[in-house]
Structures are given as structure tokens and as C-alpha cells.
Coordinates of C-alpha atoms in Angstrom, one line a residue:
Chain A
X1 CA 23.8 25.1 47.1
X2 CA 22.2 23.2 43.9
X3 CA 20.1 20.8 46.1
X4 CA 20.0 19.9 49.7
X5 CA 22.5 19.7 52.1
X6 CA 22.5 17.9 55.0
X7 CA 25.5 16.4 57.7
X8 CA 26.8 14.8 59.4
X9 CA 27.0 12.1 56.2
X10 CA 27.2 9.2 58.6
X11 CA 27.3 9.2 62.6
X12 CA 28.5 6.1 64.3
X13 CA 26.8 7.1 68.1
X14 CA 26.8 5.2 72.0
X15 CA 23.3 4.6 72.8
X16 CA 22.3 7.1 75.4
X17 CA 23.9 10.0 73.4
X18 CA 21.8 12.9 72.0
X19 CA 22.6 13.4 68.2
X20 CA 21.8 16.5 66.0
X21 CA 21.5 16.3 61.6
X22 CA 21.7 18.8 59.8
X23 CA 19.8 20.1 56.8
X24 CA 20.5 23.0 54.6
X25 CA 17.4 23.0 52.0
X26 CA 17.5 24.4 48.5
X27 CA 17.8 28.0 48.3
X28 CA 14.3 30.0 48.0
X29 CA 12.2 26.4 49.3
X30 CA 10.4 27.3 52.2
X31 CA 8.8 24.0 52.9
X32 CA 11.1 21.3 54.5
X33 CA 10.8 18.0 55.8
X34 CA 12.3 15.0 57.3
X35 CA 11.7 11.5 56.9
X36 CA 13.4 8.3 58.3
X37 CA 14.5 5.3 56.5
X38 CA 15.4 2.1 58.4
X39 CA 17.3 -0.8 56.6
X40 CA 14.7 -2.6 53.8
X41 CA 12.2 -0.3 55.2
X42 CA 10.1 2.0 53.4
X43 CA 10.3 5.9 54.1
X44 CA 8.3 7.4 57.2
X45 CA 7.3 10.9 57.3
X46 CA 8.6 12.6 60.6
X47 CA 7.8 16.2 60.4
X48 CA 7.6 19.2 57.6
X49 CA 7.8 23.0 58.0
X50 CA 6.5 25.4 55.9
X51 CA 9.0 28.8 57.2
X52 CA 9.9 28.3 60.7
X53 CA 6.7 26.8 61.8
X54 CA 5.6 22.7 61.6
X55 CA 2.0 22.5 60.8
X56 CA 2.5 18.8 61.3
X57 CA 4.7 17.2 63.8
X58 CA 2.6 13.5 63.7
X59 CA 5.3 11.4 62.1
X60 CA 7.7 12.0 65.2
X61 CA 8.3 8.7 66.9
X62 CA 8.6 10.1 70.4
X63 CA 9.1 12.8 73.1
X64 CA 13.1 11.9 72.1
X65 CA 12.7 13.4 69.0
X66 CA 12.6 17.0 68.2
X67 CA 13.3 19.5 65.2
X68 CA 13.6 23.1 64.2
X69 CA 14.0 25.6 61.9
X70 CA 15.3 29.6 62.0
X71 CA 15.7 31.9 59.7
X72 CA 13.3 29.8 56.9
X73 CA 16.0 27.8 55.9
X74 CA 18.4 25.2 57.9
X75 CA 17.0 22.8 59.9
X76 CA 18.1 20.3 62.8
X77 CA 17.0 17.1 63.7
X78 CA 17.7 16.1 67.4
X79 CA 17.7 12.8 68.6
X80 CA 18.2 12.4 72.5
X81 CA 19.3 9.4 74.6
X82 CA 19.4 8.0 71.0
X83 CA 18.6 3.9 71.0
X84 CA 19.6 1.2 68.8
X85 CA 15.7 1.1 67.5
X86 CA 16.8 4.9 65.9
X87 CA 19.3 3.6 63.6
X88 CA 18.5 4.5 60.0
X89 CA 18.7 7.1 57.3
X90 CA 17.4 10.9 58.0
X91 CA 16.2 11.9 54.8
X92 CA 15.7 15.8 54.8
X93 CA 13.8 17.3 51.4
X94 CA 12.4 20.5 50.4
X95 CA 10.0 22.2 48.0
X96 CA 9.0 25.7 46.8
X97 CA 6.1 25.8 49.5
X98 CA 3.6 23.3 50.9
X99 CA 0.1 25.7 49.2
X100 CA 0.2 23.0 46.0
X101 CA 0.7 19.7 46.5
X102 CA 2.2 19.5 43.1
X103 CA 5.5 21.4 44.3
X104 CA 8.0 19.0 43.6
X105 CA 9.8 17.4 47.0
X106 CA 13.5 17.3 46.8
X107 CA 15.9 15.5 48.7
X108 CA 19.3 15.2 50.3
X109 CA 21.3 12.1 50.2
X110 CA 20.5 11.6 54.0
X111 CA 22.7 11.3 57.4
X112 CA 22.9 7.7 58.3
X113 CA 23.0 6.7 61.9
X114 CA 23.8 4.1 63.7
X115 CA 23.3 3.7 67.3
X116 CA 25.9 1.1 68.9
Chain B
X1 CA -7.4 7.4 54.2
X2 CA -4.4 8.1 52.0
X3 CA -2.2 5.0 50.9
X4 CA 0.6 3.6 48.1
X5 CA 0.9 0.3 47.1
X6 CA 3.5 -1.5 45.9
X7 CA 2.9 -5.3 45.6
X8 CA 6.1 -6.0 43.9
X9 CA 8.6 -6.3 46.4
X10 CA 11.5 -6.9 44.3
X11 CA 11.9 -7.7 40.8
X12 CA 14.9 -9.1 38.7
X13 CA 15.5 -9.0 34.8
X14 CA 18.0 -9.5 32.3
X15 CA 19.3 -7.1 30.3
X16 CA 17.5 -5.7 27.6
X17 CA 14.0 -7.0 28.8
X18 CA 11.2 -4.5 29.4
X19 CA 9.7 -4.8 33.3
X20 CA 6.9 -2.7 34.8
X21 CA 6.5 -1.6 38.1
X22 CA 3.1 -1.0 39.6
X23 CA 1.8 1.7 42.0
X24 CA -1.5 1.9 43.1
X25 CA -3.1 4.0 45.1
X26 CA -5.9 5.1 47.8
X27 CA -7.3 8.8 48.0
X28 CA -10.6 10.4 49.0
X29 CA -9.5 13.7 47.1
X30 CA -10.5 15.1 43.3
X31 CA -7.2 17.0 43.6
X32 CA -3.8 15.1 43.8
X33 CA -0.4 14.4 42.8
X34 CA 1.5 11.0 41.8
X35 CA 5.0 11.0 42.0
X36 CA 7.8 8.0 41.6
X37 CA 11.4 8.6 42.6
X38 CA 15.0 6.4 42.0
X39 CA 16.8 5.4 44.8
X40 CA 20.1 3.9 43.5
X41 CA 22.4 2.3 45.5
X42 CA 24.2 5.7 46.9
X43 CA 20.9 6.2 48.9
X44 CA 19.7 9.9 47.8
X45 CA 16.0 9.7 46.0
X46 CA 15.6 11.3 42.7
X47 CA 12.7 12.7 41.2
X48 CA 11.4 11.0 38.3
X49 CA 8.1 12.4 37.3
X50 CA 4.9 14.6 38.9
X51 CA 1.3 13.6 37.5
X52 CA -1.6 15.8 38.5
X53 CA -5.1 14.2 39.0
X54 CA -6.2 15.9 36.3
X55 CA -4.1 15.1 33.4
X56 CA -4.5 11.3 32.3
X57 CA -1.9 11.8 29.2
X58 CA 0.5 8.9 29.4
X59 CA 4.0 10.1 29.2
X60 CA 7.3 9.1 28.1
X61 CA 10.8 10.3 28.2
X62 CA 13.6 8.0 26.9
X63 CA 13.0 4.5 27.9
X64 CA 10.9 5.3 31.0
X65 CA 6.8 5.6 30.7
X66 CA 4.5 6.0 33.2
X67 CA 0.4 4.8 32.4
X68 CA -2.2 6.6 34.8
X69 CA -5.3 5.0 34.9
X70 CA -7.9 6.7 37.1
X71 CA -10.6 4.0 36.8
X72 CA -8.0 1.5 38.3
X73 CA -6.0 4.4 41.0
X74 CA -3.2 2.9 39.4
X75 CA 0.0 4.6 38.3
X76 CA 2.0 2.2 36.9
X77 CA 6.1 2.6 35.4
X78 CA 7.6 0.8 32.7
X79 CA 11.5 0.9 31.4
X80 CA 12.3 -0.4 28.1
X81 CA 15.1 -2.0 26.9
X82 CA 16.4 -1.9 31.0
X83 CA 20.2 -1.4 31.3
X84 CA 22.4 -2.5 34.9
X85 CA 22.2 1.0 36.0
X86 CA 18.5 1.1 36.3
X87 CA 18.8 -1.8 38.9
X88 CA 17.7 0.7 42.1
X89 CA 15.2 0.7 44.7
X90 CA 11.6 3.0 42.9
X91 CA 9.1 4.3 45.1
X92 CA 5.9 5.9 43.9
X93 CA 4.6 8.2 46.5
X94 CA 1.2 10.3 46.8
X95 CA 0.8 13.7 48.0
X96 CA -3.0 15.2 48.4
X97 CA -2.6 17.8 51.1
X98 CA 0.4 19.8 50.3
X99 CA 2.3 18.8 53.4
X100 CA 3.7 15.3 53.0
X101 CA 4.3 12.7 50.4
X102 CA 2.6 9.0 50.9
X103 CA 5.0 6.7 50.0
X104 CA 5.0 3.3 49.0
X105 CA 6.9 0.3 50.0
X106 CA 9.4 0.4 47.3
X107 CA 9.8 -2.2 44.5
X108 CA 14.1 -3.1 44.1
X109 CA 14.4 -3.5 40.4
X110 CA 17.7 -5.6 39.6
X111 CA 19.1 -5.4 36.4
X112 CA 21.5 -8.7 35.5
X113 CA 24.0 -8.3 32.8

């Protein structure tokens, strides 16, 4: 597609539940990442992939969060035994590789969880 | 240490009126890039403008301008003439190492008719 793709839109979940996002980058990026965005909060850095491989896993916030990529392009986000804390936007974004840091980062319009 | 500031939390105008929203930033490196994005309402962030370290030009495009000023690590935005829909959330966000932006904390512009 144009830009990046990523579902579900919005996930209403029961703490406890594992949850999975999706994200479908721009064709030909091979960089990805996800970020998280909790209400009023500014945007934290989770985890970027350049291919299928992530150079840098620091930003995740615990052993409850986990992500992957095949095939260079979509990636998923799992969340398990998901708490109320993980409620917030999953911003997913990509760029033509992660060699410059002047490639320009796209993103998707996010999933937005909430954890009841 | 790598680090975005954004002092102004939020900011609200009128109409019409000129605001500016300031970004400054922390870096060790000779070689980086300055970035601010939109975030309006609907929650997706768009891409405003890229600046490289080594290009200090001052640029414009419609009513948006962005100043760079090494000497200060600043990388300030300006709208002229602002207009309801510019009322958003703007982050300016660094990236040195290829791998990740640096974001700031976001500065929510509200436009008032």
C-alpha cells in the first residue's frame, strides 16, 4: 500500500489476554519499528528491525513483550498477559533502511489498546 | 547522551497570530538529523521536514518555517498566519544513529477561531 498499514485499528482486551498488532510497512522499506504512545505521553521507542533482524530490542518494557518480522516486511507486536499499565497507542513506522539516519521515518496511524 | 526538548507544553492562539514552537536538542555527534512531525487529532504522525547537521539554511514552505541554529542546538518552528487546522500535537524528534528517532515531549498547539 501507499504508507503503512497496521491492525487491529483499536482492541478493547481482558487483562491477562495476550494481544498481537499488526504492521504491514511501506513497500521496498526495510527498516521498521515500533513505538508506544500512552495518553498525554510522549512517544517511546520499543524496538526497530532493519530485514528480519532487531539490532535493538532496549525500548521493550518487559519479558511480556515480544516482536517479529519475516519475509523483510510485516511485522507483529505481541503483548502477553497484557495489563492495564499497556494501554496505549502502537505506533509502527518504517524507512528505506536504518545505514543513514537521514532516511525519512514513516508512520501508520497506530493500533490503540486498551486493557480492561 | 542523546535528548529533545520541548519546554512548551501546550500553547493556544487566535487565529491569524504567528506562534513558534521550540525544539532543542542534546547530541555528542558531528553527523545528525532534525526532524518535527504533526500529530492531529486522528492520531497518525506526519512528516513535516528533515534537517541534516550540516545544512544551517533556514527553510520555508507555505506558512511553516523552521530556524536551525547550531550555536544554540536549537531547531525551532514557526507558522504564520495559524489557521484552526494547525491546532495538533508537534513533536521534533532527533535521530543520530540510524536506528531510532529521539523524540521530544510534544508541544499541543491550539488554534481558537
Amino acid at each position: 500500500g501507499a504508507g503503512v498499514s497496521q491492525s487491529p485499528s483499536n482492541k478493547v482486551t481482558e487483562k491477562g489476554k495476550d494481544v498481537e498488532l499488526r504492521c504491514d510497512p511501506i513497500s521496498g522499506h526495510t527498516a521498521l519499528y515500533w513505538y508506544r504512545q500512552s495518553l498525554g505521553q510522549g512517544l517511546e521507542f520499543l524496538i526497530y528491525f532493519q530485514g528480519n533482524s532487531a539490532p535493538d530490542k532496549s525500548g521493550l518494557p518487559s519479558d511480556r513483550f515480544s516482536a517479529e518480522r519475516t519475509g523483510g516486511s510485516v511485522s507483529t507486536l505481541t503483548i502477553q498477559r497484557t495489563q492495564q499499565e499497556d494501554s496505549a497507542v502502537y505506533l509502527c513506522a518504517s524507512s528505506l533502511g536504518i545505514g543513514s539516519p537521514g532516511n525519512t521515518i514513516y508512520f501508520g496511524e497506530g493500533s490503540w489498546l486498551t486493557v480492561v | 547522551a542523546q535528548k529533545v526538548t520541548q519546554a512548551q507544553t501546550e500553547i493556544s492562539v487566535v487565529e491569524k497570530e504567528d506562534v513558534t514552537l521550540d525544539c532543542v536538542y542534546e547530541t555528542r555527534d558531528t553527523t545528525y538529523y532534525l526532524f518535527w512531525y504533526k500529530q492531529p487529532p486522528s492520531g497518525e504522525l506526519v512528516f513535516l521536514i528533515r534537517r541534516n547537521s550540516f545544512d544551517e539554511q533556514n527553510e520555508i514552505s507555505g506558512r511553516y518555517s523552521w530556524n536551525f541554529q547550531k550555536s544554540t542546538s536549537s531547531f525551532n518552528f514557526t507558522i504564520t498566519a495559524s489557521q484552526v487546522v494547525d491546532s495538533a500535537v508537534y513533536f521534533c524528534a532527533l535521530n543520530n544513529q540510524g536506528g531510532k528517532l529521539i523524540f521530544g515531549q510534544g508541544t499541543e498547539l491550539s488554534v481558537k477561531p
